Short mmCIF file of C-alpha atoms and ligand atoms in Angstrom, two decimals:
data_model
loop_
_atom_site.label_atom_id
_atom_site.label_comp_id
_atom_site.label_asym_id
_atom_site.label_seq_id
_atom_site.Cartn_x
_atom_site.Cartn_y
_atom_site.Cartn_z
CA MET A 35 -8.70 11.30 0.51
CA PRO A 36 -9.22 8.46 2.73
CA THR A 37 -12.23 9.62 4.99
CA ASP A 38 -12.41 8.95 8.92
CA ASP A 39 -15.41 6.62 8.27
CA ALA A 40 -13.72 4.51 5.41
CA ILE A 41 -10.97 3.64 7.75
CA ALA A 42 -13.65 2.57 10.11
CA ARG A 43 -14.60 0.43 7.21
CA ALA A 44 -11.60 -0.96 6.67
CA ALA A 45 -11.11 -1.85 10.19
CA HIS A 46 -14.19 -3.00 10.85
CA SER A 47 -13.59 -5.33 7.58
CA GLY A 48 -10.69 -6.39 8.01
CA ALA A 49 -9.58 -5.06 4.58
CA CYS A 50 -5.86 -4.21 6.26
CA ASP A 51 -5.58 -7.01 8.13
CA HIS A 52 -2.86 -8.77 9.45
CA GLY A 53 -1.29 -11.00 11.23
CA ASP A 54 1.05 -9.15 12.96
CA PRO A 55 -0.31 -7.66 15.42
CA ALA A 56 2.06 -4.27 15.74
CA VAL A 57 0.96 -4.27 11.88
CA ARG A 58 -2.89 -5.02 12.92
CA SER A 59 -3.09 -2.58 15.46
CA ASP A 60 -1.97 0.56 13.37
CA ILE A 61 -4.94 0.73 10.62
CA ALA A 62 -4.94 3.03 7.68
CA ALA A 63 -7.08 2.12 4.47
CA ILE A 64 -5.44 1.31 1.08
CA PRO A 65 -6.49 4.14 -0.76
CA ASP A 66 -8.59 3.47 -4.00
CA TYR A 67 -5.89 4.49 -6.57
CA LEU A 68 -3.58 2.25 -5.04
CA SER A 69 -5.49 -0.71 -5.19
CA ASP A 70 -6.74 0.13 -8.19
CA THR A 71 -3.90 1.45 -10.02
CA TYR A 72 -0.98 0.16 -7.79
CA HIS A 73 -2.39 -3.71 -6.38
CA TRP A 74 0.06 -5.67 -9.24
CA ALA A 75 3.31 -3.63 -8.68
CA TYR A 76 2.75 -3.00 -4.30
CA LEU A 77 -0.45 -5.05 -2.88
CA SER A 78 0.44 -8.77 -4.96
CA PRO A 79 3.41 -10.70 -3.27
CA VAL A 80 4.14 -11.73 -7.06
CA GLY A 81 4.80 -8.02 -7.42
CA ARG A 82 6.92 -7.58 -4.66
CA ALA A 83 9.04 -10.66 -5.14
CA ILE A 84 9.85 -9.63 -9.16
CA PHE A 85 9.87 -5.82 -7.94
CA ASP A 86 12.07 -6.03 -4.61
CA HIS A 87 15.82 -6.08 -5.95
CA PRO A 88 18.10 -3.61 -6.54
CA LEU A 89 19.20 -4.57 -9.83
CA VAL A 90 15.55 -4.25 -10.80
CA VAL A 91 15.06 -0.43 -9.71
CA HIS A 92 18.15 -0.14 -11.52
CA GLY A 93 16.39 -0.98 -14.63
CA ILE A 94 13.35 0.93 -13.83
CA LEU A 95 15.53 4.07 -13.26
CA TRP A 96 17.84 3.39 -16.39
CA GLY A 97 20.47 3.32 -13.97
CA ASN A 98 20.06 6.19 -11.92
CA TYR A 99 18.60 4.26 -8.89
CA SER A 100 22.77 5.01 -6.79
CA ARG A 101 22.62 8.51 -8.49
CA LEU A 102 19.27 9.25 -6.78
CA MET A 103 19.55 7.41 -3.64
CA ARG A 104 23.02 9.36 -3.12
CA ALA A 105 21.57 12.83 -4.34
CA ALA A 106 18.74 11.79 -1.31
CA LEU A 107 20.85 10.83 1.33
CA GLN A 108 23.26 13.82 1.33
CA GLU A 109 20.58 15.97 1.99
CA VAL A 110 20.10 13.87 5.54
CA ALA A 111 22.29 14.29 8.97
CA PRO A 112 23.96 11.64 10.55
CA GLY A 113 21.91 11.37 14.63
CA GLY A 114 18.79 13.40 13.44
CA ARG A 115 14.92 12.15 13.67
CA VAL A 116 14.07 11.32 10.09
CA LEU A 117 10.88 10.35 8.52
CA GLN A 118 10.80 7.73 4.70
CA THR A 119 6.94 8.93 3.70
CA ALA A 120 7.03 5.27 2.17
CA CYS A 121 8.24 2.23 1.69
CA VAL A 122 11.20 1.53 -1.88
CA TYR A 123 11.70 -1.43 -3.40
CA GLY A 124 15.60 -2.21 -3.20
CA HIS A 125 17.90 -1.05 -0.40
CA PHE A 126 17.10 2.80 0.15
CA SER A 127 15.87 2.26 3.65
CA VAL A 128 18.74 0.58 4.69
CA ARG A 129 20.46 3.53 3.04
CA LEU A 130 19.47 5.34 5.42
CA ALA A 131 19.27 4.04 8.37
CA GLU A 132 22.85 3.49 8.11
CA ARG A 133 22.96 7.08 7.15
CA VAL A 134 20.84 8.44 10.12
CA GLY A 135 23.29 5.97 12.45
CA PRO A 136 22.40 4.51 15.87
CA ASP A 137 22.71 8.52 17.12
CA GLY A 138 19.38 8.70 15.33
CA GLN A 139 16.35 7.76 14.85
CA LEU A 140 14.40 6.83 11.48
CA ASP A 141 10.47 6.20 11.06
CA VAL A 142 9.28 4.60 7.80
CA ILE A 143 6.07 4.74 7.07
CA ASP A 144 3.89 2.75 4.32
CA VAL A 145 0.16 2.40 3.60
CA ALA A 146 0.35 -0.99 2.69
CA PRO A 147 1.28 -3.75 5.13
CA ILE A 148 2.55 -6.06 3.13
CA GLN A 149 5.32 -3.14 1.90
CA VAL A 150 5.65 -2.73 5.80
CA GLU A 151 5.60 -6.21 7.23
CA HIS A 152 8.52 -7.16 4.08
CA CYS A 153 10.50 -3.24 5.02
CA ARG A 154 10.63 -4.32 8.98
CA ARG A 155 12.56 -7.29 7.97
CA LYS A 156 14.74 -5.15 5.85
CA LEU A 157 15.41 -2.99 8.87
CA ALA A 158 15.72 -5.59 11.40
CA ARG A 159 19.71 -5.02 12.28
CA PHE A 160 18.57 -1.00 13.04
CA PRO A 161 17.78 -0.69 16.80
CA GLN A 162 16.87 3.04 15.32
CA ALA A 163 14.44 2.15 12.70
CA GLU A 164 10.58 2.26 12.96
CA VAL A 165 8.09 0.81 10.15
CA ARG A 166 4.59 1.10 10.32
CA VAL A 167 1.12 1.03 8.63
CA ALA A 168 0.36 5.15 8.16
CA ASP A 169 -0.97 7.38 5.02
CA ALA A 170 1.90 9.60 4.21
CA SER A 171 -1.66 11.75 3.64
CA ARG A 172 -2.34 11.81 7.70
CA LEU A 173 1.06 12.17 9.30
CA GLY A 174 -1.05 12.86 12.10
CA ASP A 175 0.79 14.24 14.96
CA ARG A 176 4.22 12.01 14.70
CA GLY A 177 7.16 14.42 14.99
CA PRO A 178 8.67 16.77 14.88
CA TYR A 179 11.18 16.04 12.66
CA ASP A 180 14.09 17.17 11.30
CA THR A 181 14.48 15.73 8.07
CA ILE A 182 11.23 13.58 6.22
CA VAL A 183 11.76 12.40 2.84
CA CYS A 184 9.33 11.55 -0.15
CA PHE A 185 11.35 9.27 -2.51
CA PHE A 186 9.37 8.85 -5.76
CA LEU A 187 5.89 8.70 -4.27
CA LEU A 188 4.20 11.86 -5.60
CA HIS A 189 4.25 10.52 -9.12
CA GLU A 190 2.23 7.52 -7.86
CA VAL A 191 -0.96 9.85 -6.05
CA PRO A 192 -3.52 11.80 -7.86
CA ASP A 193 -2.83 15.42 -7.56
CA GLU A 194 -5.25 16.24 -4.30
CA TYR A 195 -3.26 13.77 -2.52
CA LYS A 196 0.13 15.13 -4.13
CA THR A 197 -1.30 18.38 -1.85
CA THR A 198 -2.42 17.35 1.33
CA ILE A 199 1.38 14.97 1.11
CA VAL A 200 3.26 18.06 0.57
CA ASP A 201 1.49 20.38 3.26
CA GLY A 202 1.57 17.42 5.54
CA ILE A 203 5.14 16.43 5.52
CA LEU A 204 6.26 20.64 5.52
CA ALA A 205 3.48 21.18 8.76
CA ARG A 206 6.01 17.94 10.17
CA LEU A 207 8.93 19.31 10.10
CA GLY A 208 10.85 20.89 12.77
CA PRO A 209 12.84 24.05 12.93
CA GLY A 210 15.54 24.17 10.98
CA GLY A 211 13.87 20.54 9.37
CA ARG A 212 14.54 19.37 5.69
CA ALA A 213 11.63 18.16 3.37
CA VAL A 214 13.86 15.99 0.42
CA PHE A 215 11.48 14.90 -2.61
CA VAL A 216 12.97 12.87 -5.02
CA ASP A 217 10.61 11.77 -8.62
CA TYR A 218 10.09 12.07 -11.96
CA HIS A 219 10.60 15.56 -13.69
CA GLY A 220 10.18 16.82 -17.42
CA PRO A 221 12.43 15.48 -19.48
CA ILE A 222 14.20 17.69 -22.36
CA ARG A 223 12.09 18.17 -24.96
CA HIS A 224 14.12 16.09 -27.45
CA HIS A 225 14.89 13.89 -24.59
CA PRO A 226 15.43 10.00 -26.44
CA LEU A 227 13.40 8.37 -23.45
CA ARG A 228 11.00 11.05 -23.26
CA PRO A 229 8.13 9.15 -25.99
CA VAL A 230 9.19 6.01 -23.91
CA MET A 231 8.34 7.20 -20.63
CA LYS A 232 5.01 8.83 -21.72
CA VAL A 233 4.35 5.50 -22.75
CA VAL A 234 5.11 3.95 -19.99
CA PHE A 235 3.27 6.86 -18.07
CA ASP A 236 0.05 6.22 -19.82
CA LEU A 237 -0.44 2.17 -19.62
CA LEU A 238 1.45 2.24 -15.85
CA GLU A 239 1.35 5.30 -13.75
CA PRO A 240 -1.29 7.88 -14.79
CA PHE A 241 -0.53 10.00 -12.13
CA ALA A 242 3.07 10.66 -13.65
CA GLU A 243 2.99 12.91 -15.94
CA ARG A 244 1.50 15.71 -13.94
CA LEU A 245 5.01 16.18 -12.50
CA TRP A 246 6.23 16.86 -16.41
CA ALA A 247 3.95 19.82 -15.83
CA ARG A 248 4.11 21.15 -12.66
CA ASP A 249 6.87 21.92 -9.81
CA ILE A 250 6.45 20.04 -7.15
CA SER A 251 6.68 23.63 -4.65
CA SER A 252 3.63 24.49 -6.99
CA TYR A 253 1.55 21.25 -4.70
CA ALA A 254 2.71 23.37 -1.36
CA SER A 255 -0.35 25.47 -0.07
CA ARG A 256 2.40 27.73 1.83
CA THR A 257 6.60 27.93 1.16
CA ALA A 258 6.66 31.24 3.31
CA GLY A 259 9.45 30.11 6.09
CA PHE A 260 11.14 27.87 3.36
CA THR A 261 14.13 27.96 1.02
CA LEU A 262 13.91 25.36 -1.93
CA ARG A 263 16.48 24.33 -3.44
CA LYS A 264 15.44 22.06 -7.23
CA GLU A 265 18.27 19.88 -8.93
CA THR A 266 17.23 18.52 -12.05
CA PHE A 267 19.15 14.17 -13.21
CA PHE A 268 19.69 13.12 -16.69
CA GLY A 269 18.38 15.22 -18.92
CA GLY A 270 15.85 16.15 -16.37
CA LEU A 271 13.43 13.40 -16.00
CA TYR A 272 14.37 13.35 -12.67
CA GLN A 273 14.85 15.74 -9.87
CA LYS A 274 15.26 16.71 -6.33
CA VAL A 275 13.77 19.20 -4.67
CA VAL A 276 14.96 20.39 -1.20
CA PHE A 277 12.75 22.86 1.06
CA ASP A 278 14.59 24.39 4.22
CA ARG A 279 12.59 25.18 7.26
CA THR A 280 13.80 28.85 8.07
CA ASP A 281 11.43 30.61 10.05
CA GLN A 282 11.87 30.15 13.78
CA PRO A 283 8.46 28.56 16.17
CA ALA A 284 6.96 31.00 18.51
CA ASP A 285 8.38 32.49 21.58
CA PRO A 286 6.26 30.40 23.74
CA SER A 287 6.91 33.20 26.62
C1 LIG B 427 7.34 5.22 -2.34
S1 LIG B 427 6.60 4.09 -3.65
C2 LIG B 427 8.42 3.74 -4.49
C3 LIG B 427 7.57 3.33 -6.20
C4 LIG B 427 9.57 3.18 -6.13
N1 LIG B 427 9.22 3.08 -7.85
C5 LIG B 427 9.99 1.83 -6.05
O1 LIG B 427 11.11 1.88 -6.32
O2 LIG B 427 9.65 0.93 -5.30
C6 LIG B 427 5.69 2.64 -3.75
C7 LIG B 427 5.04 2.92 -2.05
O3 LIG B 427 4.71 3.91 -2.01
C8 LIG B 427 3.08 3.27 -0.75
N2 LIG B 427 1.69 4.16 -0.87
C9 LIG B 427 1.19 4.68 -2.17
N3 LIG B 427 1.03 5.43 -1.17
C10 LIG B 427 0.68 5.55 -0.15
C11 LIG B 427 0.44 6.79 0.60
N4 LIG B 427 -0.47 7.55 0.62
N5 LIG B 427 0.82 6.71 2.32
C12 LIG B 427 1.71 6.14 2.21
N6 LIG B 427 2.44 5.01 1.66
C13 LIG B 427 2.20 4.76 0.30
C14 LIG B 427 3.22 1.86 -1.19
O4 LIG B 427 2.57 0.82 -0.96
C15 LIG B 427 4.41 1.40 -2.03
O5 LIG B 427 4.81 0.58 -0.96
#
């Protein structure tokens, strides 16, 4: 977890320094797991240029990208206040901004300034969308939100981050709010891609296989006050988990 000291050091050293003052003014430290494990994919301009195409994402998700996007988008009510907890390659954020519509508000965060800058370009034509640098494990007091969408972030973070991210998301939902997680899931036993994905995870995605063993809901410190739904896709390789907040806010009188 990045400590306040780590963030202050990053700010001081310019670790997150960036040409765009709007990006620079909102500094979050790049977590170690991201720079150690995923530099090639998310922090390098070369990685971004290679991977940020819908067709590439379709390939990475074995042709399930559209289906998984649709599954997430159908949980989002137009006109609401919505948070996307990390940028995603391809056009998911654009589809989300369209779904939220001009009467809603979309906040997109990412801990990597290079991703924020790029996503801002994608969303430039949507006045309802704002993209900023922030760590999904430190959501602060922004919100509350009607819907928070966590699309393929959890599998990329270590377990202690998974817990903080899930708890933080649930805490930032307003009354009647909804959290939507779409991510990897343990495939059925004889799934032909099971051994392939195991090798991919072993080589490239060391925190992903935990989602084969643990339910996303098990990362929440508290599930009282929420109803839960889970749906799996493509022989169980992917999942959507939805938390609907059902408790009422305390009566201020
Ligand atoms: C959400 S995942 C999406 C992966 C997916 N395979 C895709 O197609 O893009 C990747 C993004 O998460 C961001 N990220 C990683 N850890 C984060 C954190 N703690 N807070 C916010 N963003 C984070 C990375 O910078 C990257 O832009």
